[in-house]
Coordinates of C-alpha atoms and ligand atoms in Angstrom, one line a residue:
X1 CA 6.7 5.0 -24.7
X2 CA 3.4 4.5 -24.3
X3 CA 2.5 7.3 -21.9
X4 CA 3.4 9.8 -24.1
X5 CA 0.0 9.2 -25.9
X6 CA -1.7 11.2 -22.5
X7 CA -0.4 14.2 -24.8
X8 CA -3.0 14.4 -27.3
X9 CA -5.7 14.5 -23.8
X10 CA -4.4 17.5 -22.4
X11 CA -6.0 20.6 -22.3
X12 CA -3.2 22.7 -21.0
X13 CA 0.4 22.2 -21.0
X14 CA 0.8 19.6 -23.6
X15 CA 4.6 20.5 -24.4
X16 CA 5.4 20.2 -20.7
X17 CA 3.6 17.3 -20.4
X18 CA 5.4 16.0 -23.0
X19 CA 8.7 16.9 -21.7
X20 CA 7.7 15.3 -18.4
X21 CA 6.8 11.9 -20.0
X22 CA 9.8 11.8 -22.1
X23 CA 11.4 12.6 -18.7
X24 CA 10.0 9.7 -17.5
X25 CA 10.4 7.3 -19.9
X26 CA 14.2 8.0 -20.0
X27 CA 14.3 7.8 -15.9
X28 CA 12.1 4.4 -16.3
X29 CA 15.2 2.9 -19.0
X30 CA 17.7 4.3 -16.3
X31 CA 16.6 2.6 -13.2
X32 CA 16.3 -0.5 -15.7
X33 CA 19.6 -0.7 -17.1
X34 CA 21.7 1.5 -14.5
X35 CA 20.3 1.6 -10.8
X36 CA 18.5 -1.3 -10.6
X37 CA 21.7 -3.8 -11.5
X38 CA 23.6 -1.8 -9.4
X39 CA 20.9 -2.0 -6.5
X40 CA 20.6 -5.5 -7.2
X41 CA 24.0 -6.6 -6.5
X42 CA 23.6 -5.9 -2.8
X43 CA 21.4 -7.9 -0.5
X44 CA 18.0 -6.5 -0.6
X45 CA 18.0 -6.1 3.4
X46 CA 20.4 -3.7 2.9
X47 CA 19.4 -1.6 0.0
X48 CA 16.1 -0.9 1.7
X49 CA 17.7 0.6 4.7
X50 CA 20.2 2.5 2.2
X51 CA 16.9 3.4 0.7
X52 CA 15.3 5.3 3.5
X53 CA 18.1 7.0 4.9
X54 CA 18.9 8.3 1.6
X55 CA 15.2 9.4 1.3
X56 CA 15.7 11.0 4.5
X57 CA 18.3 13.0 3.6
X58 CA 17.0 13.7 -0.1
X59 CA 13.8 15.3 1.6
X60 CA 15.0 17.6 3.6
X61 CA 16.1 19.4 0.9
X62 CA 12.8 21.7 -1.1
X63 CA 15.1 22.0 -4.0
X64 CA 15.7 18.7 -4.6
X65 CA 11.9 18.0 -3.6
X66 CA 10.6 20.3 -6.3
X67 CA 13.4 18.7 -8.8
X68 CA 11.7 15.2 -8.4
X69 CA 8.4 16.6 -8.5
X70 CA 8.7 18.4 -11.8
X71 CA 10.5 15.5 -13.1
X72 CA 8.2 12.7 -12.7
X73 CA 4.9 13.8 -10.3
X74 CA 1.5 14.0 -12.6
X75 CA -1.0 15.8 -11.6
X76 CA -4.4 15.7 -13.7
X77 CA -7.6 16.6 -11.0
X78 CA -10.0 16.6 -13.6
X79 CA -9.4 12.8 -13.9
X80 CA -7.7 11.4 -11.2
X81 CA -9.2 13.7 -8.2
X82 CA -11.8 12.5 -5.7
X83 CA -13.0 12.5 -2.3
X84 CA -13.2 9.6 -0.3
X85 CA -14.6 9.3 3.6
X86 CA -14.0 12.9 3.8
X87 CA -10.4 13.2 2.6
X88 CA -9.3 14.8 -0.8
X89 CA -7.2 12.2 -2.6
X90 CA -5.3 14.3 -6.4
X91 CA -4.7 10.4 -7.1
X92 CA -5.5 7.3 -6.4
X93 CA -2.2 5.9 -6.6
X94 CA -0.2 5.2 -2.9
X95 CA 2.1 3.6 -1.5
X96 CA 1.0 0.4 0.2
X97 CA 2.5 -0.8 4.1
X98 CA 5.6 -2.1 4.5
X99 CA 7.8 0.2 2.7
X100 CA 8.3 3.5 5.4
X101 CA 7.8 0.8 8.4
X102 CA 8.9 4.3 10.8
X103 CA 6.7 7.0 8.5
X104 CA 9.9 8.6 7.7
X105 CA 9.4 9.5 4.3
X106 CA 6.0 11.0 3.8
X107 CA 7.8 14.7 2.3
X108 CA 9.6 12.3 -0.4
X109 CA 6.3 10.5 -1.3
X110 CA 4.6 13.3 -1.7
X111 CA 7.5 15.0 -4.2
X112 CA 7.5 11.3 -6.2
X113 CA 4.1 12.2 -6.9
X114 CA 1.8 9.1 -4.6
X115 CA -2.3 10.4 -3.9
X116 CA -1.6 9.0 -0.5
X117 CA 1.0 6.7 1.3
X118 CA 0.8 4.0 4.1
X119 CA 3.3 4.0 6.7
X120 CA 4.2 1.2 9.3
X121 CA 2.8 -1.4 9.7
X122 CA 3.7 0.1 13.1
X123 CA 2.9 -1.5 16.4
X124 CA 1.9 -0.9 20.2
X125 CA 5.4 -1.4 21.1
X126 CA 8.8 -1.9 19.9
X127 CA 9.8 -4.5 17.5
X128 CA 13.0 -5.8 16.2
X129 CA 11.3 -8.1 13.5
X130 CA 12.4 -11.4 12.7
X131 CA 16.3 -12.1 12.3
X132 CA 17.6 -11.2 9.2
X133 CA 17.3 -11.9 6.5
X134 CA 13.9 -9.8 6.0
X135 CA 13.3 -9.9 2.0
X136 CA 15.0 -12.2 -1.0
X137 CA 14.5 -11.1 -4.5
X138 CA 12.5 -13.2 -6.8
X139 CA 13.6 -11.2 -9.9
X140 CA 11.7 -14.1 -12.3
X141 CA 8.1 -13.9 -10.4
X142 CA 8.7 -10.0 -9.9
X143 CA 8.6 -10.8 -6.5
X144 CA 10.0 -10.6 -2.7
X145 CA 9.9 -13.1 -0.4
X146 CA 9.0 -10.9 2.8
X147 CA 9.7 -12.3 6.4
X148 CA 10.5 -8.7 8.1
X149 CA 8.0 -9.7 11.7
X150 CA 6.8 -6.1 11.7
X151 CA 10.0 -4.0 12.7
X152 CA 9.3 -0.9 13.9
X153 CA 10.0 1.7 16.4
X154 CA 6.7 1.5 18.1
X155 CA 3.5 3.8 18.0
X156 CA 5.0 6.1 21.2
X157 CA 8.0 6.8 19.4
X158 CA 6.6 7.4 15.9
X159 CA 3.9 9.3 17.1
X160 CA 6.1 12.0 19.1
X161 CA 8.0 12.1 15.8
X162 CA 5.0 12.5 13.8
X163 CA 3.6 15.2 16.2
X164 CA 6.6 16.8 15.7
X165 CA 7.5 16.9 11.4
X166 CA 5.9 18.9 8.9
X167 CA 3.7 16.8 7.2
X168 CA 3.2 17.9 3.6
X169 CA -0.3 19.2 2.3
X170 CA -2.3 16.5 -0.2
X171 CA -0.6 13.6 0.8
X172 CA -3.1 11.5 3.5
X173 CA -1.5 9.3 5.6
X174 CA -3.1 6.2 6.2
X175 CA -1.3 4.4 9.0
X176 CA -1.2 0.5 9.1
X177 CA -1.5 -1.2 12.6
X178 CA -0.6 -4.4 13.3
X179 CA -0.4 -6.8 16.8
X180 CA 3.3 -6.4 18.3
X181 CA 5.0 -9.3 17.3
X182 CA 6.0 -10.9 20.4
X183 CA 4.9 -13.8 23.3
X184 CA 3.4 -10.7 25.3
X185 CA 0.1 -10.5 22.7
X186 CA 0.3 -14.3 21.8
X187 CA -3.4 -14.3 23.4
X188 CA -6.3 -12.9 21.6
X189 CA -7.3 -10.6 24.8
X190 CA -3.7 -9.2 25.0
X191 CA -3.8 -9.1 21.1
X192 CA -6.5 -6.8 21.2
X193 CA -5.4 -4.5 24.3
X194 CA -2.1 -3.9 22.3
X195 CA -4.2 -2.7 18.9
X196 CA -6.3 -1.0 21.1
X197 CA -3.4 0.9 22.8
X198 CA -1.3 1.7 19.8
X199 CA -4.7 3.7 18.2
X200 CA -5.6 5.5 21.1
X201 CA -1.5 6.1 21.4
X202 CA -1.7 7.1 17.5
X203 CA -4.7 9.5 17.9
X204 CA -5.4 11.9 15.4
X205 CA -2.1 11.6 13.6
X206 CA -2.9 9.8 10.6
X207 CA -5.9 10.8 8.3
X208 CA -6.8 6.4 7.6
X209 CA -5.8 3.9 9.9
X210 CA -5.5 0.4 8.3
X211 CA -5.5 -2.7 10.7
X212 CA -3.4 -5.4 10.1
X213 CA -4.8 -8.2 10.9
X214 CA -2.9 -10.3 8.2
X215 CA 0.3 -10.1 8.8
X216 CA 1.5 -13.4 7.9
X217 CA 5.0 -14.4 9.4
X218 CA 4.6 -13.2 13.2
X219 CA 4.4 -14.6 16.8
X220 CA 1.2 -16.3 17.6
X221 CA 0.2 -16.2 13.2
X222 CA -3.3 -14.5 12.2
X223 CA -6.0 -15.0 14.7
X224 CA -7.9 -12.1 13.7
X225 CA -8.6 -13.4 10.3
X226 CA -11.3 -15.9 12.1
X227 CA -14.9 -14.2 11.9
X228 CA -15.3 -15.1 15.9
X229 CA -11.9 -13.2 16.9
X230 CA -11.9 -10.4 14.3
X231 CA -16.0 -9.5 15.8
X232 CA -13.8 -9.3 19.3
X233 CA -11.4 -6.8 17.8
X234 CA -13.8 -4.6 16.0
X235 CA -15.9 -4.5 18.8
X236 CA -13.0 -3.0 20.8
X237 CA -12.3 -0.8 18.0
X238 CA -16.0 0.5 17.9
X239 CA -15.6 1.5 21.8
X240 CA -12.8 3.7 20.6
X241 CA -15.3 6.1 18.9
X242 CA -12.2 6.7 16.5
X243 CA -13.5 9.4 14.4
X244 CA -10.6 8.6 11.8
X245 CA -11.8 6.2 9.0
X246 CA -10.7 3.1 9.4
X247 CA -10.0 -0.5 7.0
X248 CA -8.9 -3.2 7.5
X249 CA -6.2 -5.4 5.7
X250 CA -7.1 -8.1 4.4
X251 CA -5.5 -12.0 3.7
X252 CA -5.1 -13.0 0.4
X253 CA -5.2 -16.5 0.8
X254 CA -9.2 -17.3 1.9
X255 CA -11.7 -18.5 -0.5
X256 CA -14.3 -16.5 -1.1
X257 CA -16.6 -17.8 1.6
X258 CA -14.4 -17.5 4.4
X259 CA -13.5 -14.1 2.9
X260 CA -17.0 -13.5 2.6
X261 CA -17.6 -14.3 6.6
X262 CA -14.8 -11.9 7.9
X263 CA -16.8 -9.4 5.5
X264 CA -19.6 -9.9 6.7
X265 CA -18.3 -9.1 10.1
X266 CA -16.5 -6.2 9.0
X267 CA -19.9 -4.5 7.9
X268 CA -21.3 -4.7 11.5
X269 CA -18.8 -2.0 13.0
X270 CA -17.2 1.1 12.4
X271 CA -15.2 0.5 9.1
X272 CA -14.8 2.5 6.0
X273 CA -13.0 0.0 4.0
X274 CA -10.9 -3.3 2.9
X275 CA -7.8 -2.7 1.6
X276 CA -7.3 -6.2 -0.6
X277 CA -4.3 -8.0 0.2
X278 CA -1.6 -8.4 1.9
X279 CA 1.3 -11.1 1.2
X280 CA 0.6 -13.9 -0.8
X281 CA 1.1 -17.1 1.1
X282 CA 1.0 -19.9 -1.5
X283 CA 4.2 -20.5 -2.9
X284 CA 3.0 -23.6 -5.4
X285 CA 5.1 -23.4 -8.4
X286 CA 7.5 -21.0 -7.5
X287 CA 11.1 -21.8 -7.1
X288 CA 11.8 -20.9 -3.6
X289 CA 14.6 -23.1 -1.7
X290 CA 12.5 -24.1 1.6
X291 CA 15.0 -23.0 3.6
X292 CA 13.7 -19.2 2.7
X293 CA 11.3 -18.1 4.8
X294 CA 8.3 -15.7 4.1
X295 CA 5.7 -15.0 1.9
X296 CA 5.3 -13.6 -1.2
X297 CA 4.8 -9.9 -3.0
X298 CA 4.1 -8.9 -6.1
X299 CA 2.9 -10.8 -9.3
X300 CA 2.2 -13.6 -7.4
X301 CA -0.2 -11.7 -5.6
X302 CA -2.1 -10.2 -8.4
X303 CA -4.6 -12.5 -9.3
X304 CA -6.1 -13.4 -5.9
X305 CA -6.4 -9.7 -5.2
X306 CA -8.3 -8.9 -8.4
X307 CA -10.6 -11.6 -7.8
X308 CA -10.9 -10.9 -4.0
X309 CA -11.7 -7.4 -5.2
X310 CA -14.2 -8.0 -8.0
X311 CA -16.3 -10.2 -5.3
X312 CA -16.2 -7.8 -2.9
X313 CA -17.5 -5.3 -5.0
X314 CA -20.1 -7.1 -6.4
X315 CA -21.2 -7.8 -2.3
X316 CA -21.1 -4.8 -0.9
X317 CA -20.7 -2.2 -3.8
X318 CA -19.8 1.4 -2.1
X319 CA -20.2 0.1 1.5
X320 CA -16.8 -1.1 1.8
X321 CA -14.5 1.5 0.3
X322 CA -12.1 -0.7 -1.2
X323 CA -7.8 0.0 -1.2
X324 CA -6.6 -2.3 -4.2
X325 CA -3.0 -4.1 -3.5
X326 CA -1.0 -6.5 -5.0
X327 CA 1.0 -6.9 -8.1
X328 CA 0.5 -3.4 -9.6
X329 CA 3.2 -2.7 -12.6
X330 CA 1.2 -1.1 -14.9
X331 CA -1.2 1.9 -15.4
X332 CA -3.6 -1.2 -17.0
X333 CA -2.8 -3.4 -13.5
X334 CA -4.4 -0.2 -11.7
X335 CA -6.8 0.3 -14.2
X336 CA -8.0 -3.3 -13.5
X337 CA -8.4 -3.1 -10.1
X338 CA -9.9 0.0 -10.5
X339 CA -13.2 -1.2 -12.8
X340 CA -13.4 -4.6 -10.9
X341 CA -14.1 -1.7 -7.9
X342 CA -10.8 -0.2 -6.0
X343 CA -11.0 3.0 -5.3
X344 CA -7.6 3.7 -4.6
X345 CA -4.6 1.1 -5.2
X346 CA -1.6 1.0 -3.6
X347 CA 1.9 -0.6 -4.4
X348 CA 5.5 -1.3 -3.3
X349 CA 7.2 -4.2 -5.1
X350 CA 6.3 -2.2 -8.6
X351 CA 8.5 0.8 -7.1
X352 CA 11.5 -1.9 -6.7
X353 CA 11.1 -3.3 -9.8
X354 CA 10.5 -0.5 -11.6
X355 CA 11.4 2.7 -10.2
X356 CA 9.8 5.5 -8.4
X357 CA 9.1 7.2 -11.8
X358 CA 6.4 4.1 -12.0
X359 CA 3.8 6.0 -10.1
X360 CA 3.6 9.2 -12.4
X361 CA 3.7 6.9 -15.3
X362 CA 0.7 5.3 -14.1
X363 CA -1.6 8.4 -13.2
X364 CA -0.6 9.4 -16.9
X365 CA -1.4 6.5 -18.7
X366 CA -4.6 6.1 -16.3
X367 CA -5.8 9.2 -18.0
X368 CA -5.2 8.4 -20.8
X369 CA -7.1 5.1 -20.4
X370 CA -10.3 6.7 -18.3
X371 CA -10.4 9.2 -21.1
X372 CA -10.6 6.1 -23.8
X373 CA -13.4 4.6 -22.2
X374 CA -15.3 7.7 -22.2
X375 CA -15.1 8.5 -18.3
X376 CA -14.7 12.0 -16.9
X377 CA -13.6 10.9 -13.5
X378 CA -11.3 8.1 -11.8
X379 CA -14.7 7.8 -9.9
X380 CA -17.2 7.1 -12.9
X381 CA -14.8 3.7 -13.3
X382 CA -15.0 2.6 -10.1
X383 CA -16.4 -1.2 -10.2
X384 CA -17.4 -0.5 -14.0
X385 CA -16.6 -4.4 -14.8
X386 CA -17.3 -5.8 -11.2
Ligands
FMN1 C1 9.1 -5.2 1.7 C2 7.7 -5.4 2.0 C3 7.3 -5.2 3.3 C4 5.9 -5.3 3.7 N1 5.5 -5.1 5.0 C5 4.2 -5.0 5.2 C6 3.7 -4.5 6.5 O1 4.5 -4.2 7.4 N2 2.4 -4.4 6.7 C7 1.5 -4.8 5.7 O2 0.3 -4.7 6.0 N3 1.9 -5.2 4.5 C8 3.2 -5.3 4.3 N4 3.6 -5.7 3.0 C9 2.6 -6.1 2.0 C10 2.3 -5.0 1.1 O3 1.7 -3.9 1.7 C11 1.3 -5.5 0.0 O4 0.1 -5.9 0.6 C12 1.9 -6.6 -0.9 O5 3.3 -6.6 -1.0 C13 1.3 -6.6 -2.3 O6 1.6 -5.4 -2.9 P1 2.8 -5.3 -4.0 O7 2.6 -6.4 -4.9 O8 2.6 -3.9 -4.6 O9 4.0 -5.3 -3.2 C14 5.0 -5.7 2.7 C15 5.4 -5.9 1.4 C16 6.7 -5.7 1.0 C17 7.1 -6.0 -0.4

């Protein structure tokens, strides 16, 4: 297993560290061969909710917490540490939107070892999503079709429960919000009041606010991915004086120079960053019957977003603080992202496919592979091949 190289790099600890990515590894061929085919044989609607309640129960417990932790968390600050718009980050690694739609699970997260997590994407008000079915597997692509509609409990209701849970230390919670996804927003003025009302609603609760503006399968599409209508939004946004950081999500599906104008926009107001992309729309070549509706996750995502990031970077450098997503399985498809100038990357579809253990395997191996290239620090890599 490759990760169990990291040894020879440690300082401190190498037995344990070796017991840990031995742990690991075996975890990784367990999921493979064991959960995963048992997972798979149930509609993929229904193992995500299976998922989160049994999260939610898992959590609660500190002992099993602290189990999951020692088994497959990594920690390394020397390498993987770094501040970013005023937040301390121990990794860069997190878990992208879409995933904890209610923020349920941030105590779990934090015990499987994530640098940060993004809950939602939540929404003004309530939202039922899209009738089932919500995700297909694509098991060939490593890929889900995705057509959830934003399903949420709204931002009064998670925010009360937020307010009210123990959040743990060292995980930042960046919190994705998107338009409620009904006929009540379908105009761009309405659009904006409901953003506007779910962040003041949110308030200080998360430490990163990411807005949606791509969400692709919802009432009334993307309006706010047109430079005009996004400079509307932001401009509301600005009038919030929000003093948590906010970026933006962005579409994966724009050529550069339409990418380049909502950019452009983006630069003029009060944002910290891009986090680069959401869904991938273009299903050329895959082998989708038509009557499944969605867009995609995953591989299929991967090469639009390391482009999309490498241009970005080479733009707008460290203006933008860029949040790299999309078809991360590997320490090296972090790593990637990373020297073509992500900051931070995030990932679900890698968890599904993989397993939870993914994310520690990845902070190891990224050690590993900083320490190769002759960088001290996560940041010293950060658009090194832009
Ligand atoms: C099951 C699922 C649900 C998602 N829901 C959201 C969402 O609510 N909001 C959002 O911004 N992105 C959502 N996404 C997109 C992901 O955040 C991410 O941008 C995309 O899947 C690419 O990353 P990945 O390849 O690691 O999955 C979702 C993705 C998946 C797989």
């Amino acid at each position: 297993m490759a990760t169990i190289g990291v040894i020879a790099l440690d300082r401190s600890g190498g037995e344990v560290q070796l017991m840990s990515s031995l742990i690991r590894a075996l975890s990784a061929g367990i999921y493979r061969h064991v959960a995963k085919p048992l997972m798979f044989r149930h509609p993929p609607d229904s193992v995500h909710t299976s998922t989160v309640k049994l999260g939610m129960i898992v959590q609660k417990s500190g002992l099993l917490r602290q189990l999951i932790k020692h088994l497959w968390a990594y920690r390394n600050d020397t390498y993987l540490a770094q501040d970013i718009a005023g937040l301390h980050f121990k990794n860069p690694v997190g878990l992208a939107a879409g995933f904890d739609k209610n923020i349920q699970l941030p105590p779990l997260m934090e015990a499987i070892g994530f640098g940060f997590m993004t809950g939602g994407s939540i929404t003004n008000r309530f939202c039922a999503g899209n009738p089932r079915p919500w995700f297909h597997r694509l098991p060939t692509e490593k890929s889900l079709v995705v057509n959830a509609g934003l399903p949420n409990d709204g931002s009064r209701t998670i925010t009360r429960r937020l307010a009210a849970s123990k959040r743990p230390a060292g995980l930042p919670l960046v919190v994705s919000v998107a338009r409620t996804n009904d006929a009540q927003t379908a105009s761009d003025e309405a659009g904006i009041k409901d953003y506007l009302d779910c962040l003041k609603q949110l308030g200080d609760k998360a430490e990163i606010i990411e807005l949606n503006i791509s969400c692709p399968n919802t009432f009334g599409g993307e309006p706010f991915t047109e430079p005009v209508k996004l400079n509307r939004l932001l401009k509301g946004v600005d009038r919030l004086k929000l003093t948590t950081p906010v970026f933006v999500k962005m579409p994966s599906n724009l050529d550069w120079l339409d990418f380049q104008k909502l950019l452009d926009v983006i630069v003029k107001h009060r944002i910290t960053g891009v986090t680069i992309s959401n869904l991938q729309k273009n299903r050329a070549g895959i082998d989708i019957s038509p009557t499944i509706q969605g867009n995609l996750s995953g591989k299929p995502v991967q090469r639009s977003s390391d482009r999309l990031i490498r241009q970005t970077y080479r733009q707008y450098g460290r203006r933008l603080i860029i949040i790299g997503v999309g078809g991360i399985f590997s320490a090296e498809d972090a790593y990637r992202k990373i020297k073509f100038g992500a900051s931070l990357v995030g990932l679900v579809t890698g968890i599904i496919y993989q397993g939870p253990q993914l994310v520690g395997e990845i902070n190891c191996k990224l050690v590993e592979l900083l320490a190769q290239d002759g960088f001290n620090n996560i940041q010293d890599a950060i658009g090194s091949e832009a």
